[in-house]
Coordinates of N, CA and C and ligand atoms in Angstrom, one line a residue:
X1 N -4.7 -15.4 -65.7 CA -4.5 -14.0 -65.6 C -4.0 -13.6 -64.2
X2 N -3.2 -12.5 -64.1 CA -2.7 -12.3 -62.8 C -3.2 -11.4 -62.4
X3 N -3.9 -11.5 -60.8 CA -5.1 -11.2 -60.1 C -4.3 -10.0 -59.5
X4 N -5.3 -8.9 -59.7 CA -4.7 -7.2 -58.8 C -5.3 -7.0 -57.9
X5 N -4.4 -6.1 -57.4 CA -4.8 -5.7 -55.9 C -5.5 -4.6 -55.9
X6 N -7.1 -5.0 -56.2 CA -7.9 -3.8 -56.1 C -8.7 -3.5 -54.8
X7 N -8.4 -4.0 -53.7 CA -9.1 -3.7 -52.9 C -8.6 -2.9 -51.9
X8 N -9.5 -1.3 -51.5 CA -8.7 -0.1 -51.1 C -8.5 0.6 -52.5
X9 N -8.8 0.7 -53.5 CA -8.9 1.5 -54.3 C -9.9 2.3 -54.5
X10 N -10.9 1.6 -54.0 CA -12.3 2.5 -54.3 C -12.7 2.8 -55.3
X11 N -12.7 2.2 -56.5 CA -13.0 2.4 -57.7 C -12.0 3.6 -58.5
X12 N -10.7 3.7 -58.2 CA -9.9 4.6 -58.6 C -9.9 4.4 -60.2
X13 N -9.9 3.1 -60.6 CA -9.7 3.3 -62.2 C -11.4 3.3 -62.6
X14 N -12.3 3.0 -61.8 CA -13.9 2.5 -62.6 C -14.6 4.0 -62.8
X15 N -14.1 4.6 -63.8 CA -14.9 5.8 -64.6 C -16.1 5.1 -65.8
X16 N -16.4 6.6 -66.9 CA -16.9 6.1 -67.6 C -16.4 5.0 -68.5
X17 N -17.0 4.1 -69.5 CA -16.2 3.2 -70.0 C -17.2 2.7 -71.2
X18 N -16.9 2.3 -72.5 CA -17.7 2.4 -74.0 C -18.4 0.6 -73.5
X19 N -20.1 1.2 -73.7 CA -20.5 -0.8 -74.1 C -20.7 -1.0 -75.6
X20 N -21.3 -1.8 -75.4 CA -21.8 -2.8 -76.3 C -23.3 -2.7 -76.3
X21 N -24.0 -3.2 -77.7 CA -25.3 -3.4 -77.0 C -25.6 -4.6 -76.3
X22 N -24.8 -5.8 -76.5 CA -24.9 -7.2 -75.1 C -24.9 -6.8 -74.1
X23 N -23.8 -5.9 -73.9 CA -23.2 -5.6 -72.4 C -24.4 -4.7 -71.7
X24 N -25.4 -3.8 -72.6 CA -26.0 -2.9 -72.1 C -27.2 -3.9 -71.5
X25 N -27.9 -4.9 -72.4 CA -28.5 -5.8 -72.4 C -28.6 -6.7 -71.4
X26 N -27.0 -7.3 -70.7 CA -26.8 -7.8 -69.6 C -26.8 -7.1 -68.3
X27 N -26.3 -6.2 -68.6 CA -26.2 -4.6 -67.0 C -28.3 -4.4 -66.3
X28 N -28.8 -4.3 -68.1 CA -29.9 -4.1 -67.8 C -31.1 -5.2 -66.9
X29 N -30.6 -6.3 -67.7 CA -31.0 -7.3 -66.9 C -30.5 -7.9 -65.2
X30 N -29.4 -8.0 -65.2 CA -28.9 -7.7 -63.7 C -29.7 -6.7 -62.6
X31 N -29.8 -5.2 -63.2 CA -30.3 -4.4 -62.4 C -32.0 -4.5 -62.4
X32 N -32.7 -5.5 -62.9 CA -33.8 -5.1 -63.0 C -34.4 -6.8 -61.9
X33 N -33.1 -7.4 -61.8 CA -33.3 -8.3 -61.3 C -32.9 -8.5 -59.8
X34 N -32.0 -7.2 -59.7 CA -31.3 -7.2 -58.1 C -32.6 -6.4 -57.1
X35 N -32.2 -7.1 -56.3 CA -33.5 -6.7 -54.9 C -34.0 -5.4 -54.9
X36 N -35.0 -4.4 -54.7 CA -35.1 -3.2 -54.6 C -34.1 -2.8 -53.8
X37 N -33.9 -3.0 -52.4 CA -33.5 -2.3 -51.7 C -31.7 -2.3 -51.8
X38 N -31.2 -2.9 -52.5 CA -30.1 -3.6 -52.6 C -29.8 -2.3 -53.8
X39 N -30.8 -2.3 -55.0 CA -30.7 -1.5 -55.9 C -30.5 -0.1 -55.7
X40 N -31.5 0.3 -54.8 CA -31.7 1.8 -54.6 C -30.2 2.3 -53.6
X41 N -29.7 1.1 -52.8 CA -28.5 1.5 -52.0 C -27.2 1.9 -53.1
X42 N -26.9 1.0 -54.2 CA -26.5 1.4 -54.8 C -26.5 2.6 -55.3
X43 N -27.5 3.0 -56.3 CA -28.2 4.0 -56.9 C -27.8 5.2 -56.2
X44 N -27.7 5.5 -55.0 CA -27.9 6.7 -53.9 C -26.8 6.7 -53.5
X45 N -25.8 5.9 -53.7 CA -24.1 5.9 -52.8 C -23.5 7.3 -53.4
X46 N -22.9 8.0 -52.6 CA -22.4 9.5 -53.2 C -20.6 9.1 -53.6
X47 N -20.7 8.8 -54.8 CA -19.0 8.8 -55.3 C -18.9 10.0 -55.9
X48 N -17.2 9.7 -56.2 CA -17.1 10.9 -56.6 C -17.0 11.3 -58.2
X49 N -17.7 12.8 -58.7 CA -18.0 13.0 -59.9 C -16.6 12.4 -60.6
X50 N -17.6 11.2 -61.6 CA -16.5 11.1 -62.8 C -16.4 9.3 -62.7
X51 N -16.6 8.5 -60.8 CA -17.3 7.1 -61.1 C -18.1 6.6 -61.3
X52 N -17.7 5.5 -62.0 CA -18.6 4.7 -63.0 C -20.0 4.7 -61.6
X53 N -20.8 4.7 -62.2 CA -22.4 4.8 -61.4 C -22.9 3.2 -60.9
X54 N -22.1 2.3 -61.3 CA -22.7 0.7 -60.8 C -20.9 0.6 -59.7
X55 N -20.2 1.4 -59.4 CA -19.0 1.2 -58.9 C -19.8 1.0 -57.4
X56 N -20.0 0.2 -56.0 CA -20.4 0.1 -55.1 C -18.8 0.7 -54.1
X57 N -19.2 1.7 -53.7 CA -18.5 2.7 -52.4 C -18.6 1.6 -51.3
X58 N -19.7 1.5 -50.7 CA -19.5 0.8 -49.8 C -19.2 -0.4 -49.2
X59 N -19.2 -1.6 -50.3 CA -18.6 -2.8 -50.1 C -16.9 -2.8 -51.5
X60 N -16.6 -1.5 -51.7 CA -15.2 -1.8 -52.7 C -15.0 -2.3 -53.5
X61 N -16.3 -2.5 -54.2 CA -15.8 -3.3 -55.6 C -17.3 -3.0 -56.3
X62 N -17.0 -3.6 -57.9 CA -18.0 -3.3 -59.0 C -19.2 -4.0 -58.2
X63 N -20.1 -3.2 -58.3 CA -21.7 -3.5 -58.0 C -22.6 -4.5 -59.1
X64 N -21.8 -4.4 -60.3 CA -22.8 -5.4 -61.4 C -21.2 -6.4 -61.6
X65 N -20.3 -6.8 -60.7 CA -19.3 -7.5 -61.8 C -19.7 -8.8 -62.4
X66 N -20.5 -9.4 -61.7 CA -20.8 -10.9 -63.5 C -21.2 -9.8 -64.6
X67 N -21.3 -8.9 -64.7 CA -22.0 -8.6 -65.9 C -20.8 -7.2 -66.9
X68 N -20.0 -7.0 -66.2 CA -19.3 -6.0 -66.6 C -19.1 -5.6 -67.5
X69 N -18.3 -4.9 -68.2 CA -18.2 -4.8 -69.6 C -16.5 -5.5 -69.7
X70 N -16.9 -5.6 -71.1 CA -15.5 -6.2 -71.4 C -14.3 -5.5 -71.2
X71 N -14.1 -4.1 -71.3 CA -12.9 -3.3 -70.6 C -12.9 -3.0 -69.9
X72 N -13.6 -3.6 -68.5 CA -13.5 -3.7 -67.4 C -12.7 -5.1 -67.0
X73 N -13.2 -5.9 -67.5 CA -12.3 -7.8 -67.3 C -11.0 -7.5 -68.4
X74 N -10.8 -6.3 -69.1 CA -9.5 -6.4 -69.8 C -8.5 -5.5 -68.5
X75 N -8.9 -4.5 -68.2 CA -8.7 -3.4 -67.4 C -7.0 -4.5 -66.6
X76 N -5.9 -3.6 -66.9 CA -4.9 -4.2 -66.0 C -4.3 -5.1 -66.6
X77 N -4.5 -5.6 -67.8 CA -3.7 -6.8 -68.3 C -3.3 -6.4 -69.7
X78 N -3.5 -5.5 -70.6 CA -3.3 -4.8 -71.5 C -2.0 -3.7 -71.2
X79 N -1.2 -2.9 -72.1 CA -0.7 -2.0 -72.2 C -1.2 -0.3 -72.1
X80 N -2.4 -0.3 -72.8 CA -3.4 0.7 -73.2 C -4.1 0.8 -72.0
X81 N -3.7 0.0 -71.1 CA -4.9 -0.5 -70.0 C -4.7 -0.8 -68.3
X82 N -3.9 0.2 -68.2 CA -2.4 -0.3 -67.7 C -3.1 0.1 -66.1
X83 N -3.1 -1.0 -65.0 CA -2.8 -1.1 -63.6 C -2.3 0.1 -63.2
X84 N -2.9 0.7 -61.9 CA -1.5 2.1 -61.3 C -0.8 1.2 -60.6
X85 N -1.4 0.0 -59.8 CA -0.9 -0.1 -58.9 C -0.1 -1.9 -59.0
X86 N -0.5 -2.2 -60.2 CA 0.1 -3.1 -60.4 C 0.8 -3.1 -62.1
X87 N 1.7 -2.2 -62.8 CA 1.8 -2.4 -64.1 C 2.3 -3.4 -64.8
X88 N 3.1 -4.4 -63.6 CA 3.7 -5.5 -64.2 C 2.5 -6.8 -64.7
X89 N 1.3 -6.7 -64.5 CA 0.3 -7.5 -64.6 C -0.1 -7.2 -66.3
X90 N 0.0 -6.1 -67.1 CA 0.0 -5.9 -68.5 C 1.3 -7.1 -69.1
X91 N 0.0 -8.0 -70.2 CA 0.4 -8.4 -71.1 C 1.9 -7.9 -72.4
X92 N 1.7 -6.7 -72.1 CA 2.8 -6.6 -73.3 C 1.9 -5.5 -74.4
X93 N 0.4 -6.2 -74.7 CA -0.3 -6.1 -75.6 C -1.2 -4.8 -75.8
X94 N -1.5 -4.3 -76.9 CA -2.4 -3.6 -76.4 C -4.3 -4.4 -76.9
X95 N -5.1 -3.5 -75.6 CA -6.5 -3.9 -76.1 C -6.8 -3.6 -77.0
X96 N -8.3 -4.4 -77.9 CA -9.0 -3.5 -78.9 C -10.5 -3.8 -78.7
X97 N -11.5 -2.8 -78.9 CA -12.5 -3.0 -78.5 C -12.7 -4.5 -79.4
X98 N -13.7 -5.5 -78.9 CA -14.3 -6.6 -79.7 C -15.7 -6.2 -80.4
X99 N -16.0 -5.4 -80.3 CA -17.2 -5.1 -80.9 C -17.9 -3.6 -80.2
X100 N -18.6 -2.8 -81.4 CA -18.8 -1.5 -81.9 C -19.4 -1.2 -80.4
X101 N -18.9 0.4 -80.0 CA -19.8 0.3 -78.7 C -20.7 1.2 -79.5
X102 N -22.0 1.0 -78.3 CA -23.2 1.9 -78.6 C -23.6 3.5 -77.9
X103 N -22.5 3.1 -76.9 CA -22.1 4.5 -76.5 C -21.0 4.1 -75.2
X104 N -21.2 5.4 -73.9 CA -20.7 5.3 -72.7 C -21.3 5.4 -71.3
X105 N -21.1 4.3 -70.9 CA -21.6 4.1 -69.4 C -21.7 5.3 -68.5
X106 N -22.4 5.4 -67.5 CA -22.0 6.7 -66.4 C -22.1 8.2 -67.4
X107 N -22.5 7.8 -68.9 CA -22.5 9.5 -69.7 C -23.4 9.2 -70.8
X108 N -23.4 8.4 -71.5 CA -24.5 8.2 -72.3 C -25.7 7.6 -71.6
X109 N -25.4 6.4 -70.6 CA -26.3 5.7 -69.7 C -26.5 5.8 -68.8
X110 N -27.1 6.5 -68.1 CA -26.9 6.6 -66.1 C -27.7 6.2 -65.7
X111 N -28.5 5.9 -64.1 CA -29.3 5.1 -63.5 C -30.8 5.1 -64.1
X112 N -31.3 6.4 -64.9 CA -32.3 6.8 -65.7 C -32.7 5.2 -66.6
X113 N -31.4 4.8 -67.3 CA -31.6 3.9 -68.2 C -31.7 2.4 -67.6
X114 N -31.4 2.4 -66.9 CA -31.8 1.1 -65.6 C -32.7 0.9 -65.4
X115 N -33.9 1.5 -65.3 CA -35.3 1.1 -64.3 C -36.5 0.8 -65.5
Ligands
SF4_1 S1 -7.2 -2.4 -61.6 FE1 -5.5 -1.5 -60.4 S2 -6.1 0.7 -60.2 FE2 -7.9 -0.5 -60.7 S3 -8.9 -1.0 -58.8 FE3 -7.6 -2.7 -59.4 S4 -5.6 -2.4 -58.4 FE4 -6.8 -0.4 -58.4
SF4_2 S1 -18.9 -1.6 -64.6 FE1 -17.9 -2.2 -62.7 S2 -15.7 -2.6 -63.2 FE2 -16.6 -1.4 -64.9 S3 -16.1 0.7 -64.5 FE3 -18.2 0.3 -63.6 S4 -17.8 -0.3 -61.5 FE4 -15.9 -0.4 -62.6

């Protein structure tokens, strides 16, 4: 897969985004496993209304990425799905979810459902 240039974006595309119940399952586990103080820095970072809530401000990149959701690791290589800053990195294809989500991150789920 051809690797984008997301750094300096600041989470420009990581809004809300639909899970799974795995994915909710694995996020959950991740955050219940990361350091307190590591966790709460996250938690408290002031982005701006409308980013994804595990998006990390201060080191530039996803705050849970082993654990992401799957249209997040699709993000950029799809048509439906499409890079700003890299569009030639889209497959051609478009994405489809792989399985039913149970809701949306950052709107159905926010740090409430973490702890
Ligand atoms: S996928 Fe594209 S728009 Fe999103 S952070 Fe990476 S380079 Fe920026
Ligand atoms: S889970 Fe990570 S990659 Fe996905 S939208 Fe949130 S910060 Fe971005």
């Amino acid at each position: 897969m051809d690797s984008l240039p997301c750094k300096g974006c600041k989470g420009l595309c990581c809004g809300p985004v639909p899970i799974n119940i795995k994915e909710l399952k694995n996020i959950k586990k991740k955050i219940k496993e990361m350091p307190f103080k590591k966790r709460l820095e996250l938690e408290n970072q002031h982005r701006y209304y409308g980013t994804c809530i595990f998006y990390d401000l201060d080191n530039d990149l996803c705050g849970i990425h082993g654990v992401r959701p799957s249209i997040c690791r699709a993000f950029g290589h799809y048509n439906n799905l499409i890079c700003f800053k890299k569009p030639e990195a889209s497959k051609g294809l478009n994405w489809d979810v792989p399985e039913k989500p149970i809701g949306i991150l950052s709107e159905d789920f926010t740090w409430k459902d973490f702890k």
